[in-house]
């Protein structure tokens, strides 16, 4: 399926009139990216399941661990602000590959840490380079998948991201338990670099690069966004357009608040069951599998419901996600930590509900395909700014309160309620 450079690119066509080769390519692009992303968390969030080991080896407390996590997340935030735009300018698949390779390098450097600073600094840069694997990839998918099917496409990626959490939890947790946290930072991330190169070879940035026609966006919301952005696709103009869009910026705040809970759970739940319930590392890892499992199962369902039953409306799914996850978090806060079985059930429900939220698709819908990389980056940057903030705030609260875990889960539940209220003002 190589492009024929001798032929001019065909004119854009309505989606229903695109040739069979186009649809084969769109699936190849989607499945290649989803397959790549299934392993990406082994080089991004591998500190979380190994946190008890790192905490003991380097002699650090909750607050310091929170700061290290925050630096990773804020490094990712900084990367989000630039990589989406740079990918649009210099090559989407190239930027994903570079992000994968440099993620492997940063993980190896971090594995030789002997102090807080020698871990924190490469961990910040790891977040920055790893961000190149996200917004350029979302932009690449937007070139092939119009709004009418975008929910399912990004839902597939969301399922891969949830599956990545599960893969990371199992592989990193096992390697850390058997060989130590340093081995967990060295060997699983090698897979990421290899898959990044394979991804570059298998995909093309746009249909035109494969000698195929582009689709004509027929959905009113995204078509209007694309028409409005036609004169704002150069230099810093995409940032100016998106940052002045009140609907997009409100959705970005919701994404940030959502990540307070999504990454708050993955940051602190392992330590919660390790310390409050007294579980051993192996038992803790197995018990908390409900969290990544819930993250993996929901996104495809959300995308299908949004595209098929709600005619690509995203807001109702975000409201449903907020309500159900808030109830689950209230339940976890009230439940004794020693009741592990009930806790796992609530974690599964809460994580599943969290991932019903199709905010990534909403951002692309509001921006249109041509600004989708920049839009995905800005949205995700808000998410990681808030995610880093929660790591510091919850770490500080746990230190000051003598590890008052119910308070943490009550705050998370209230945050989800706020998400549901704010998203009701976004028309998408």
GROMACS .gro file of C-alpha atoms in nm:
model
  428
    1UNK     CA    1   0.000   0.000   0.000
    2UNK     CA    2   0.266   0.249  -0.106
    3UNK     CA    3   0.169   0.581  -0.258
    4UNK     CA    4   0.223   0.641  -0.627
    5UNK     CA    5   0.421   0.965  -0.637
    6UNK     CA    6   0.373   0.999  -1.014
    7UNK     CA    7  -0.003   1.051  -0.983
    8UNK     CA    8  -0.165   1.371  -0.858
    9UNK     CA    9  -0.362   1.337  -0.535
   10UNK     CA   10  -0.734   1.283  -0.612
   11UNK     CA   11  -0.981   1.552  -0.515
   12UNK     CA   12  -1.150   1.529  -0.174
   13UNK     CA   13  -1.463   1.314  -0.168
   14UNK     CA   14  -1.763   1.264   0.061
   15UNK     CA   15  -1.679   0.993   0.313
   16UNK     CA   16  -1.932   0.748   0.166
   17UNK     CA   17  -1.764   0.773  -0.176
   18UNK     CA   18  -1.407   0.702  -0.067
   19UNK     CA   19  -1.243   0.398  -0.234
   20UNK     CA   20  -1.188   0.065  -0.055
   21UNK     CA   21  -0.812   0.134  -0.035
   22UNK     CA   22  -0.886   0.437   0.183
   23UNK     CA   23  -1.077   0.226   0.435
   24UNK     CA   24  -0.800  -0.036   0.445
   25UNK     CA   25  -0.548   0.238   0.518
   26UNK     CA   26  -0.761   0.405   0.787
   27UNK     CA   27  -0.784   0.074   0.975
   28UNK     CA   28  -0.412   0.008   0.932
   29UNK     CA   29  -0.336   0.351   1.078
   30UNK     CA   30  -0.577   0.305   1.369
   31UNK     CA   31  -0.467  -0.048   1.462
   32UNK     CA   32  -0.097   0.037   1.428
   33UNK     CA   33  -0.134   0.332   1.663
   34UNK     CA   34  -0.352   0.141   1.911
   35UNK     CA   35  -0.105  -0.149   1.910
   36UNK     CA   36   0.184   0.089   1.970
   37UNK     CA   37   0.003   0.271   2.249
   38UNK     CA   38  -0.076  -0.055   2.427
   39UNK     CA   39   0.284  -0.062   2.554
   40UNK     CA   40   0.358   0.309   2.600
   41UNK     CA   41   0.281   0.326   2.974
   42UNK     CA   42   0.568   0.088   3.055
   43UNK     CA   43   0.788   0.392   2.998
   44UNK     CA   44   0.563   0.663   3.142
   45UNK     CA   45   0.379   0.542   3.451
   46UNK     CA   46   0.612   0.263   3.559
   47UNK     CA   47   0.692   0.451   3.880
   48UNK     CA   48   0.340   0.391   4.012
   49UNK     CA   49   0.335   0.012   4.069
   50UNK     CA   50   0.698   0.023   4.180
   51UNK     CA   51   0.644   0.322   4.413
   52UNK     CA   52   0.676   0.121   4.737
   53UNK     CA   53   1.011  -0.017   4.615
   54UNK     CA   54   1.142   0.324   4.505
   55UNK     CA   55   1.015   0.486   4.826
   56UNK     CA   56   1.204   0.233   5.037
   57UNK     CA   57   1.523   0.225   4.828
   58UNK     CA   58   1.569   0.604   4.806
   59UNK     CA   59   1.423   0.676   5.152
   60UNK     CA   60   1.155   0.925   5.044
   61UNK     CA   61   0.817   1.019   5.192
   62UNK     CA   62   0.467   1.070   5.043
   63UNK     CA   63   0.522   1.437   4.968
   64UNK     CA   64   0.854   1.381   4.788
   65UNK     CA   65   0.705   1.096   4.588
   66UNK     CA   66   0.421   1.329   4.495
   67UNK     CA   67   0.669   1.590   4.369
   68UNK     CA   68   0.850   1.334   4.152
   69UNK     CA   69   0.521   1.222   4.002
   70UNK     CA   70   0.425   1.585   3.947
   71UNK     CA   71   0.746   1.652   3.756
   72UNK     CA   72   0.671   1.365   3.518
   73UNK     CA   73   0.317   1.490   3.463
   74UNK     CA   74   0.423   1.851   3.421
   75UNK     CA   75   0.696   1.743   3.182
   76UNK     CA   76   0.422   1.576   2.981
   77UNK     CA   77   0.219   1.897   3.003
   78UNK     CA   78   0.510   2.099   2.863
   79UNK     CA   79   0.552   1.847   2.584
   80UNK     CA   80   0.182   1.859   2.502
   81UNK     CA   81   0.204   2.233   2.443
   82UNK     CA   82   0.461   2.193   2.166
   83UNK     CA   83   0.456   1.841   2.020
   84UNK     CA   84   0.112   1.857   1.862
   85UNK     CA   85   0.202   2.173   1.671
   86UNK     CA   86   0.552   2.049   1.583
   87UNK     CA   87   0.405   1.723   1.457
   88UNK     CA   88   0.167   1.916   1.232
   89UNK     CA   89   0.462   2.113   1.094
   90UNK     CA   90   0.732   1.846   1.058
   91UNK     CA   91   0.557   1.510   1.042
   92UNK     CA   92   0.311   1.335   1.271
   93UNK     CA   93   0.446   0.980   1.247
   94UNK     CA   94   0.805   1.109   1.274
   95UNK     CA   95   0.723   1.287   1.600
   96UNK     CA   96   0.559   0.975   1.747
   97UNK     CA   97   0.867   0.768   1.663
   98UNK     CA   98   1.106   1.022   1.816
   99UNK     CA   99   0.895   1.033   2.132
  100UNK     CA  100   0.913   0.654   2.161
  101UNK     CA  101   1.292   0.640   2.117
  102UNK     CA  102   1.367   0.919   2.364
  103UNK     CA  103   1.126   0.766   2.618
  104UNK     CA  104   1.340   0.453   2.621
  105UNK     CA  105   1.656   0.664   2.666
  106UNK     CA  106   1.512   0.866   2.957
  107UNK     CA  107   1.395   0.552   3.136
  108UNK     CA  108   1.746   0.404   3.119
  109UNK     CA  109   1.896   0.724   3.260
  110UNK     CA  110   1.639   0.728   3.544
  111UNK     CA  111   1.716   0.365   3.630
  112UNK     CA  112   2.064   0.467   3.753
  113UNK     CA  113   1.923   0.718   4.005
  114UNK     CA  114   2.077   0.723   4.352
  115UNK     CA  115   1.894   1.023   4.500
  116UNK     CA  116   1.571   1.220   4.473
  117UNK     CA  117   1.715   1.474   4.228
  118UNK     CA  118   1.887   1.217   4.008
  119UNK     CA  119   1.546   1.050   3.962
  120UNK     CA  120   1.334   1.364   3.942
  121UNK     CA  121   1.529   1.540   3.664
  122UNK     CA  122   1.529   1.259   3.403
  123UNK     CA  123   1.171   1.180   3.505
  124UNK     CA  124   1.066   1.534   3.410
  125UNK     CA  125   1.235   1.501   3.070
  126UNK     CA  126   1.080   1.158   3.028
  127UNK     CA  127   0.736   1.315   3.057
  128UNK     CA  128   0.832   1.583   2.805
  129UNK     CA  129   0.953   1.345   2.533
  130UNK     CA  130   0.682   1.087   2.597
  131UNK     CA  131   0.417   1.350   2.520
  132UNK     CA  132   0.530   1.337   2.156
  133UNK     CA  133   0.358   0.999   2.134
  134UNK     CA  134   0.010   1.142   2.206
  135UNK     CA  135  -0.113   1.459   2.033
  136UNK     CA  136   0.064   1.394   1.699
  137UNK     CA  137  -0.091   1.046   1.702
  138UNK     CA  138  -0.439   1.182   1.768
  139UNK     CA  139  -0.391   1.434   1.488
  140UNK     CA  140  -0.284   1.155   1.255
  141UNK     CA  141  -0.603   0.962   1.329
  142UNK     CA  142  -0.813   1.274   1.272
  143UNK     CA  143  -0.678   1.295   0.916
  144UNK     CA  144  -0.828   0.954   0.840
  145UNK     CA  145  -1.143   0.942   1.058
  146UNK     CA  146  -1.422   1.206   1.028
  147UNK     CA  147  -1.644   1.310   1.317
  148UNK     CA  148  -1.912   1.055   1.230
  149UNK     CA  149  -1.671   0.770   1.320
  150UNK     CA  150  -1.417   0.955   1.532
  151UNK     CA  151  -1.568   0.847   1.863
  152UNK     CA  152  -1.511   0.481   1.782
  153UNK     CA  153  -1.162   0.545   1.647
  154UNK     CA  154  -1.048   0.739   1.951
  155UNK     CA  155  -1.242   0.497   2.170
  156UNK     CA  156  -1.022   0.220   2.029
  157UNK     CA  157  -0.716   0.425   2.122
  158UNK     CA  158  -0.866   0.492   2.465
  159UNK     CA  159  -0.915   0.117   2.509
  160UNK     CA  160  -0.550   0.068   2.412
  161UNK     CA  161  -0.448   0.334   2.666
  162UNK     CA  162  -0.651   0.156   2.933
  163UNK     CA  163  -0.500  -0.173   2.822
  164UNK     CA  164  -0.158  -0.006   2.844
  165UNK     CA  165  -0.224   0.061   3.209
  166UNK     CA  166  -0.307  -0.306   3.256
  167UNK     CA  167   0.001  -0.423   3.062
  168UNK     CA  168   0.221  -0.183   3.258
  169UNK     CA  169   0.067  -0.291   3.589
  170UNK     CA  170   0.139  -0.658   3.516
  171UNK     CA  171   0.474  -0.637   3.337
  172UNK     CA  172   0.632  -0.355   3.537
  173UNK     CA  173   0.493  -0.491   3.863
  174UNK     CA  174   0.628  -0.840   3.792
  175UNK     CA  175   0.970  -0.719   3.675
  176UNK     CA  176   0.995  -0.487   3.975
  177UNK     CA  177   0.899  -0.761   4.219
  178UNK     CA  178   1.139  -1.015   4.067
  179UNK     CA  179   1.438  -0.801   3.971
  180UNK     CA  180   1.393  -0.461   4.139
  181UNK     CA  181   1.257  -0.127   4.027
  182UNK     CA  182   1.572  -0.042   3.828
  183UNK     CA  183   1.517  -0.340   3.599
  184UNK     CA  184   1.155  -0.232   3.556
  185UNK     CA  185   1.283   0.104   3.426
  186UNK     CA  186   1.535  -0.054   3.186
  187UNK     CA  187   1.396  -0.353   3.003
  188UNK     CA  188   1.019  -0.314   2.939
  189UNK     CA  189   1.071   0.037   2.788
  190UNK     CA  190   1.293  -0.116   2.516
  191UNK     CA  191   0.972  -0.244   2.357
  192UNK     CA  192   0.848   0.114   2.317
  193UNK     CA  193   1.144   0.223   2.104
  194UNK     CA  194   1.113  -0.078   1.873
  195UNK     CA  195   0.737  -0.030   1.828
  196UNK     CA  196   0.787   0.340   1.755
  197UNK     CA  197   1.006   0.253   1.455
  198UNK     CA  198   0.754  -0.007   1.333
  199UNK     CA  199   0.472   0.247   1.364
  200UNK     CA  200   0.665   0.495   1.149
  201UNK     CA  201   0.704   0.230   0.877
  202UNK     CA  202   0.339   0.118   0.879
  203UNK     CA  203   0.145   0.446   0.862
  204UNK     CA  204   0.116   0.766   0.660
  205UNK     CA  205   0.031   1.106   0.803
  206UNK     CA  206  -0.253   1.181   0.561
  207UNK     CA  207  -0.447   1.006   0.284
  208UNK     CA  208  -0.268   1.224   0.027
  209UNK     CA  209   0.062   1.065   0.135
  210UNK     CA  210  -0.080   0.728   0.027
  211UNK     CA  211  -0.210   0.866  -0.304
  212UNK     CA  212  -0.570   0.872  -0.177
  213UNK     CA  213  -0.837   1.143  -0.161
  214UNK     CA  214  -0.907   1.329   0.163
  215UNK     CA  215  -1.253   1.302   0.317
  216UNK     CA  216  -1.495   1.595   0.309
  217UNK     CA  217  -1.612   1.668   0.665
  218UNK     CA  218  -1.992   1.657   0.647
  219UNK     CA  219  -2.073   1.704   1.015
  220UNK     CA  220  -2.185   2.061   1.080
  221UNK     CA  221  -1.986   2.118   1.401
  222UNK     CA  222  -1.648   1.998   1.269
  223UNK     CA  223  -1.707   2.135   0.919
  224UNK     CA  224  -1.767   2.480   1.068
  225UNK     CA  225  -1.450   2.446   1.279
  226UNK     CA  226  -1.242   2.346   0.976
  227UNK     CA  227  -1.378   2.631   0.766
  228UNK     CA  228  -1.306   2.881   1.042
  229UNK     CA  229  -0.950   2.756   1.089
  230UNK     CA  230  -0.858   2.767   0.719
  231UNK     CA  231  -0.678   3.102   0.761
  232UNK     CA  232  -0.528   3.013   1.102
  233UNK     CA  233  -0.300   2.720   1.026
  234UNK     CA  234   0.042   2.889   1.029
  235UNK     CA  235   0.291   2.971   1.303
  236UNK     CA  236   0.125   3.038   1.637
  237UNK     CA  237  -0.217   3.113   1.488
  238UNK     CA  238  -0.363   2.771   1.584
  239UNK     CA  239  -0.287   2.850   1.951
  240UNK     CA  240  -0.449   3.192   1.927
  241UNK     CA  241  -0.764   3.049   1.768
  242UNK     CA  242  -0.806   2.766   2.017
  243UNK     CA  243  -0.720   2.965   2.328
  244UNK     CA  244  -0.986   3.221   2.232
  245UNK     CA  245  -1.252   2.949   2.189
  246UNK     CA  246  -1.447   2.951   2.518
  247UNK     CA  247  -1.614   2.614   2.451
  248UNK     CA  248  -1.280   2.445   2.386
  249UNK     CA  249  -1.118   2.606   2.690
  250UNK     CA  250  -1.404   2.497   2.917
  251UNK     CA  251  -1.369   2.141   2.789
  252UNK     CA  252  -0.996   2.168   2.867
  253UNK     CA  253  -1.069   2.257   3.231
  254UNK     CA  254  -1.298   1.954   3.255
  255UNK     CA  255  -1.015   1.741   3.118
  256UNK     CA  256  -0.788   1.879   3.388
  257UNK     CA  257  -1.033   1.804   3.666
  258UNK     CA  258  -1.093   1.459   3.519
  259UNK     CA  259  -0.721   1.386   3.540
  260UNK     CA  260  -0.715   1.487   3.906
  261UNK     CA  261  -0.913   1.169   3.963
  262UNK     CA  262  -0.785   0.944   3.684
  263UNK     CA  263  -0.420   0.990   3.778
  264UNK     CA  264  -0.497   1.051   4.142
  265UNK     CA  265  -0.625   0.695   4.161
  266UNK     CA  266  -0.333   0.542   3.975
  267UNK     CA  267  -0.083   0.744   4.181
  268UNK     CA  268  -0.222   0.668   4.526
  269UNK     CA  269  -0.432   0.349   4.513
  270UNK     CA  270  -0.126   0.115   4.518
  271UNK     CA  271   0.010   0.291   4.828
  272UNK     CA  272  -0.339   0.300   4.984
  273UNK     CA  273  -0.377  -0.077   4.976
  274UNK     CA  274  -0.010  -0.134   5.059
  275UNK     CA  275  -0.016   0.090   5.368
  276UNK     CA  276  -0.378   0.111   5.488
  277UNK     CA  277  -0.478  -0.248   5.410
  278UNK     CA  278  -0.135  -0.396   5.484
  279UNK     CA  279  -0.114  -0.592   5.158
  280UNK     CA  280   0.217  -0.725   5.030
  281UNK     CA  281   0.349  -0.595   4.695
  282UNK     CA  282   0.232  -0.899   4.495
  283UNK     CA  283  -0.112  -0.905   4.657
  284UNK     CA  284  -0.148  -0.530   4.617
  285UNK     CA  285  -0.069  -0.546   4.245
  286UNK     CA  286  -0.320  -0.826   4.186
  287UNK     CA  287  -0.587  -0.657   4.398
  288UNK     CA  288  -0.559  -0.323   4.220
  289UNK     CA  289  -0.583  -0.472   3.869
  290UNK     CA  290  -0.947  -0.360   3.877
  291UNK     CA  291  -0.828  -0.005   3.814
  292UNK     CA  292  -0.648  -0.054   3.479
  293UNK     CA  293  -0.907  -0.315   3.379
  294UNK     CA  294  -1.185  -0.060   3.415
  295UNK     CA  295  -0.982   0.196   3.219
  296UNK     CA  296  -0.937  -0.057   2.937
  297UNK     CA  297  -1.297  -0.174   2.897
  298UNK     CA  298  -1.493   0.151   2.875
  299UNK     CA  299  -1.355   0.374   2.593
  300UNK     CA  300  -1.469   0.161   2.300
  301UNK     CA  301  -1.818   0.140   2.451
  302UNK     CA  302  -1.823   0.517   2.496
  303UNK     CA  303  -1.715   0.581   2.139
  304UNK     CA  304  -1.972   0.342   1.994
  305UNK     CA  305  -2.257   0.485   2.203
  306UNK     CA  306  -2.153   0.841   2.122
  307UNK     CA  307  -2.126   0.783   1.745
  308UNK     CA  308  -2.418   0.544   1.692
  309UNK     CA  309  -2.678   0.625   1.954
  310UNK     CA  310  -2.606   0.992   2.027
  311UNK     CA  311  -2.510   1.097   1.671
  312UNK     CA  312  -2.157   1.197   1.774
  313UNK     CA  313  -2.269   1.400   2.077
  314UNK     CA  314  -2.000   1.377   2.348
  315UNK     CA  315  -2.146   1.582   2.635
  316UNK     CA  316  -2.402   1.321   2.760
  317UNK     CA  317  -2.127   1.061   2.796
  318UNK     CA  318  -1.909   1.299   3.001
  319UNK     CA  319  -2.201   1.374   3.235
  320UNK     CA  320  -2.276   1.002   3.279
  321UNK     CA  321  -1.907   0.933   3.342
  322UNK     CA  322  -1.891   1.203   3.608
  323UNK     CA  323  -2.202   1.089   3.794
  324UNK     CA  324  -2.120   0.718   3.814
  325UNK     CA  325  -1.754   0.765   3.904
  326UNK     CA  326  -1.847   1.015   4.179
  327UNK     CA  327  -2.077   0.758   4.341
  328UNK     CA  328  -1.806   0.489   4.323
  329UNK     CA  329  -1.550   0.720   4.483
  330UNK     CA  330  -1.786   0.811   4.766
  331UNK     CA  331  -1.824   0.437   4.825
  332UNK     CA  332  -1.447   0.381   4.838
  333UNK     CA  333  -1.409   0.667   5.087
  334UNK     CA  334  -1.667   0.511   5.321
  335UNK     CA  335  -1.546   0.152   5.284
  336UNK     CA  336  -1.281   0.011   5.522
  337UNK     CA  337  -0.957  -0.057   5.328
  338UNK     CA  338  -0.946  -0.412   5.463
  339UNK     CA  339  -1.264  -0.492   5.267
  340UNK     CA  340  -1.055  -0.554   4.957
  341UNK     CA  341  -1.317  -0.740   4.751
  342UNK     CA  342  -1.578  -0.465   4.776
  343UNK     CA  343  -1.305  -0.206   4.721
  344UNK     CA  344  -1.197  -0.376   4.400
  345UNK     CA  345  -1.557  -0.383   4.275
  346UNK     CA  346  -1.593  -0.009   4.336
  347UNK     CA  347  -1.254   0.058   4.174
  348UNK     CA  348  -1.365  -0.135   3.865
  349UNK     CA  349  -1.693   0.058   3.844
  350UNK     CA  350  -1.523   0.391   3.906
  351UNK     CA  351  -1.243   0.331   3.654
  352UNK     CA  352  -1.492   0.207   3.392
  353UNK     CA  353  -1.707   0.516   3.443
  354UNK     CA  354  -1.403   0.747   3.427
  355UNK     CA  355  -1.313   0.612   3.082
  356UNK     CA  356  -1.664   0.664   2.942
  357UNK     CA  357  -1.568   1.029   2.893
  358UNK     CA  358  -1.483   1.101   2.522
  359UNK     CA  359  -1.308   1.434   2.579
  360UNK     CA  360  -1.029   1.357   2.330
  361UNK     CA  361  -1.288   1.321   2.053
  362UNK     CA  362  -1.468   1.634   2.171
  363UNK     CA  363  -1.147   1.840   2.140
  364UNK     CA  364  -1.092   1.731   1.780
  365UNK     CA  365  -1.461   1.791   1.699
  366UNK     CA  366  -1.437   2.148   1.826
  367UNK     CA  367  -1.107   2.221   1.647
  368UNK     CA  368  -1.139   2.028   1.320
  369UNK     CA  369  -0.883   1.791   1.173
  370UNK     CA  370  -0.634   2.059   1.059
  371UNK     CA  371  -0.577   2.191   1.413
  372UNK     CA  372  -0.631   1.856   1.583
  373UNK     CA  373  -0.269   1.811   1.692
  374UNK     CA  374  -0.255   2.151   1.857
  375UNK     CA  375  -0.601   2.101   2.009
  376UNK     CA  376  -0.515   1.757   2.148
  377UNK     CA  377  -0.196   1.900   2.295
  378UNK     CA  378  -0.367   2.194   2.466
  379UNK     CA  379  -0.645   1.974   2.606
  380UNK     CA  380  -0.398   1.715   2.732
  381UNK     CA  381  -0.167   1.984   2.872
  382UNK     CA  382  -0.451   2.098   3.096
  383UNK     CA  383  -0.503   1.738   3.198
  384UNK     CA  384  -0.143   1.688   3.299
  385UNK     CA  385  -0.113   2.023   3.474
  386UNK     CA  386  -0.401   1.924   3.702
  387UNK     CA  387  -0.267   1.568   3.730
  388UNK     CA  388   0.068   1.696   3.853
  389UNK     CA  389  -0.104   1.931   4.094
  390UNK     CA  390  -0.301   1.648   4.252
  391UNK     CA  391   0.018   1.450   4.314
  392UNK     CA  392   0.161   1.740   4.518
  393UNK     CA  393  -0.163   1.836   4.695
  394UNK     CA  394  -0.265   1.483   4.791
  395UNK     CA  395   0.092   1.400   4.897
  396UNK     CA  396   0.096   1.708   5.120
  397UNK     CA  397  -0.250   1.632   5.262
  398UNK     CA  398  -0.152   1.274   5.339
  399UNK     CA  399   0.161   1.388   5.521
  400UNK     CA  400  -0.020   1.660   5.718
  401UNK     CA  401  -0.321   1.445   5.810
  402UNK     CA  402  -0.133   1.134   5.908
  403UNK     CA  403  -0.250   0.946   5.595
  404UNK     CA  404  -0.620   1.035   5.607
  405UNK     CA  405  -0.711   0.832   5.297
  406UNK     CA  406  -1.094   0.880   5.308
  407UNK     CA  407  -1.043   1.256   5.276
  408UNK     CA  408  -0.851   1.200   4.950
  409UNK     CA  409  -1.131   0.993   4.798
  410UNK     CA  410  -1.400   1.239   4.911
  411UNK     CA  411  -1.212   1.520   4.733
  412UNK     CA  412  -1.188   1.308   4.418
  413UNK     CA  413  -1.563   1.239   4.428
  414UNK     CA  414  -1.642   1.609   4.464
  415UNK     CA  415  -1.412   1.682   4.169
  416UNK     CA  416  -1.614   1.446   3.949
  417UNK     CA  417  -1.935   1.623   4.046
  418UNK     CA  418  -1.777   1.953   3.939
  419UNK     CA  419  -1.681   1.798   3.604
  420UNK     CA  420  -2.043   1.706   3.536
  421UNK     CA  421  -2.160   2.059   3.614
  422UNK     CA  422  -1.899   2.234   3.397
  423UNK     CA  423  -1.938   2.011   3.090
  424UNK     CA  424  -2.310   2.087   3.074
  425UNK     CA  425  -2.213   2.430   2.934
  426UNK     CA  426  -2.019   2.282   2.638
  427UNK     CA  427  -2.222   2.225   2.320
  428UNK     CA  428  -2.060   1.922   2.160
   0.00000   0.00000   0.00000
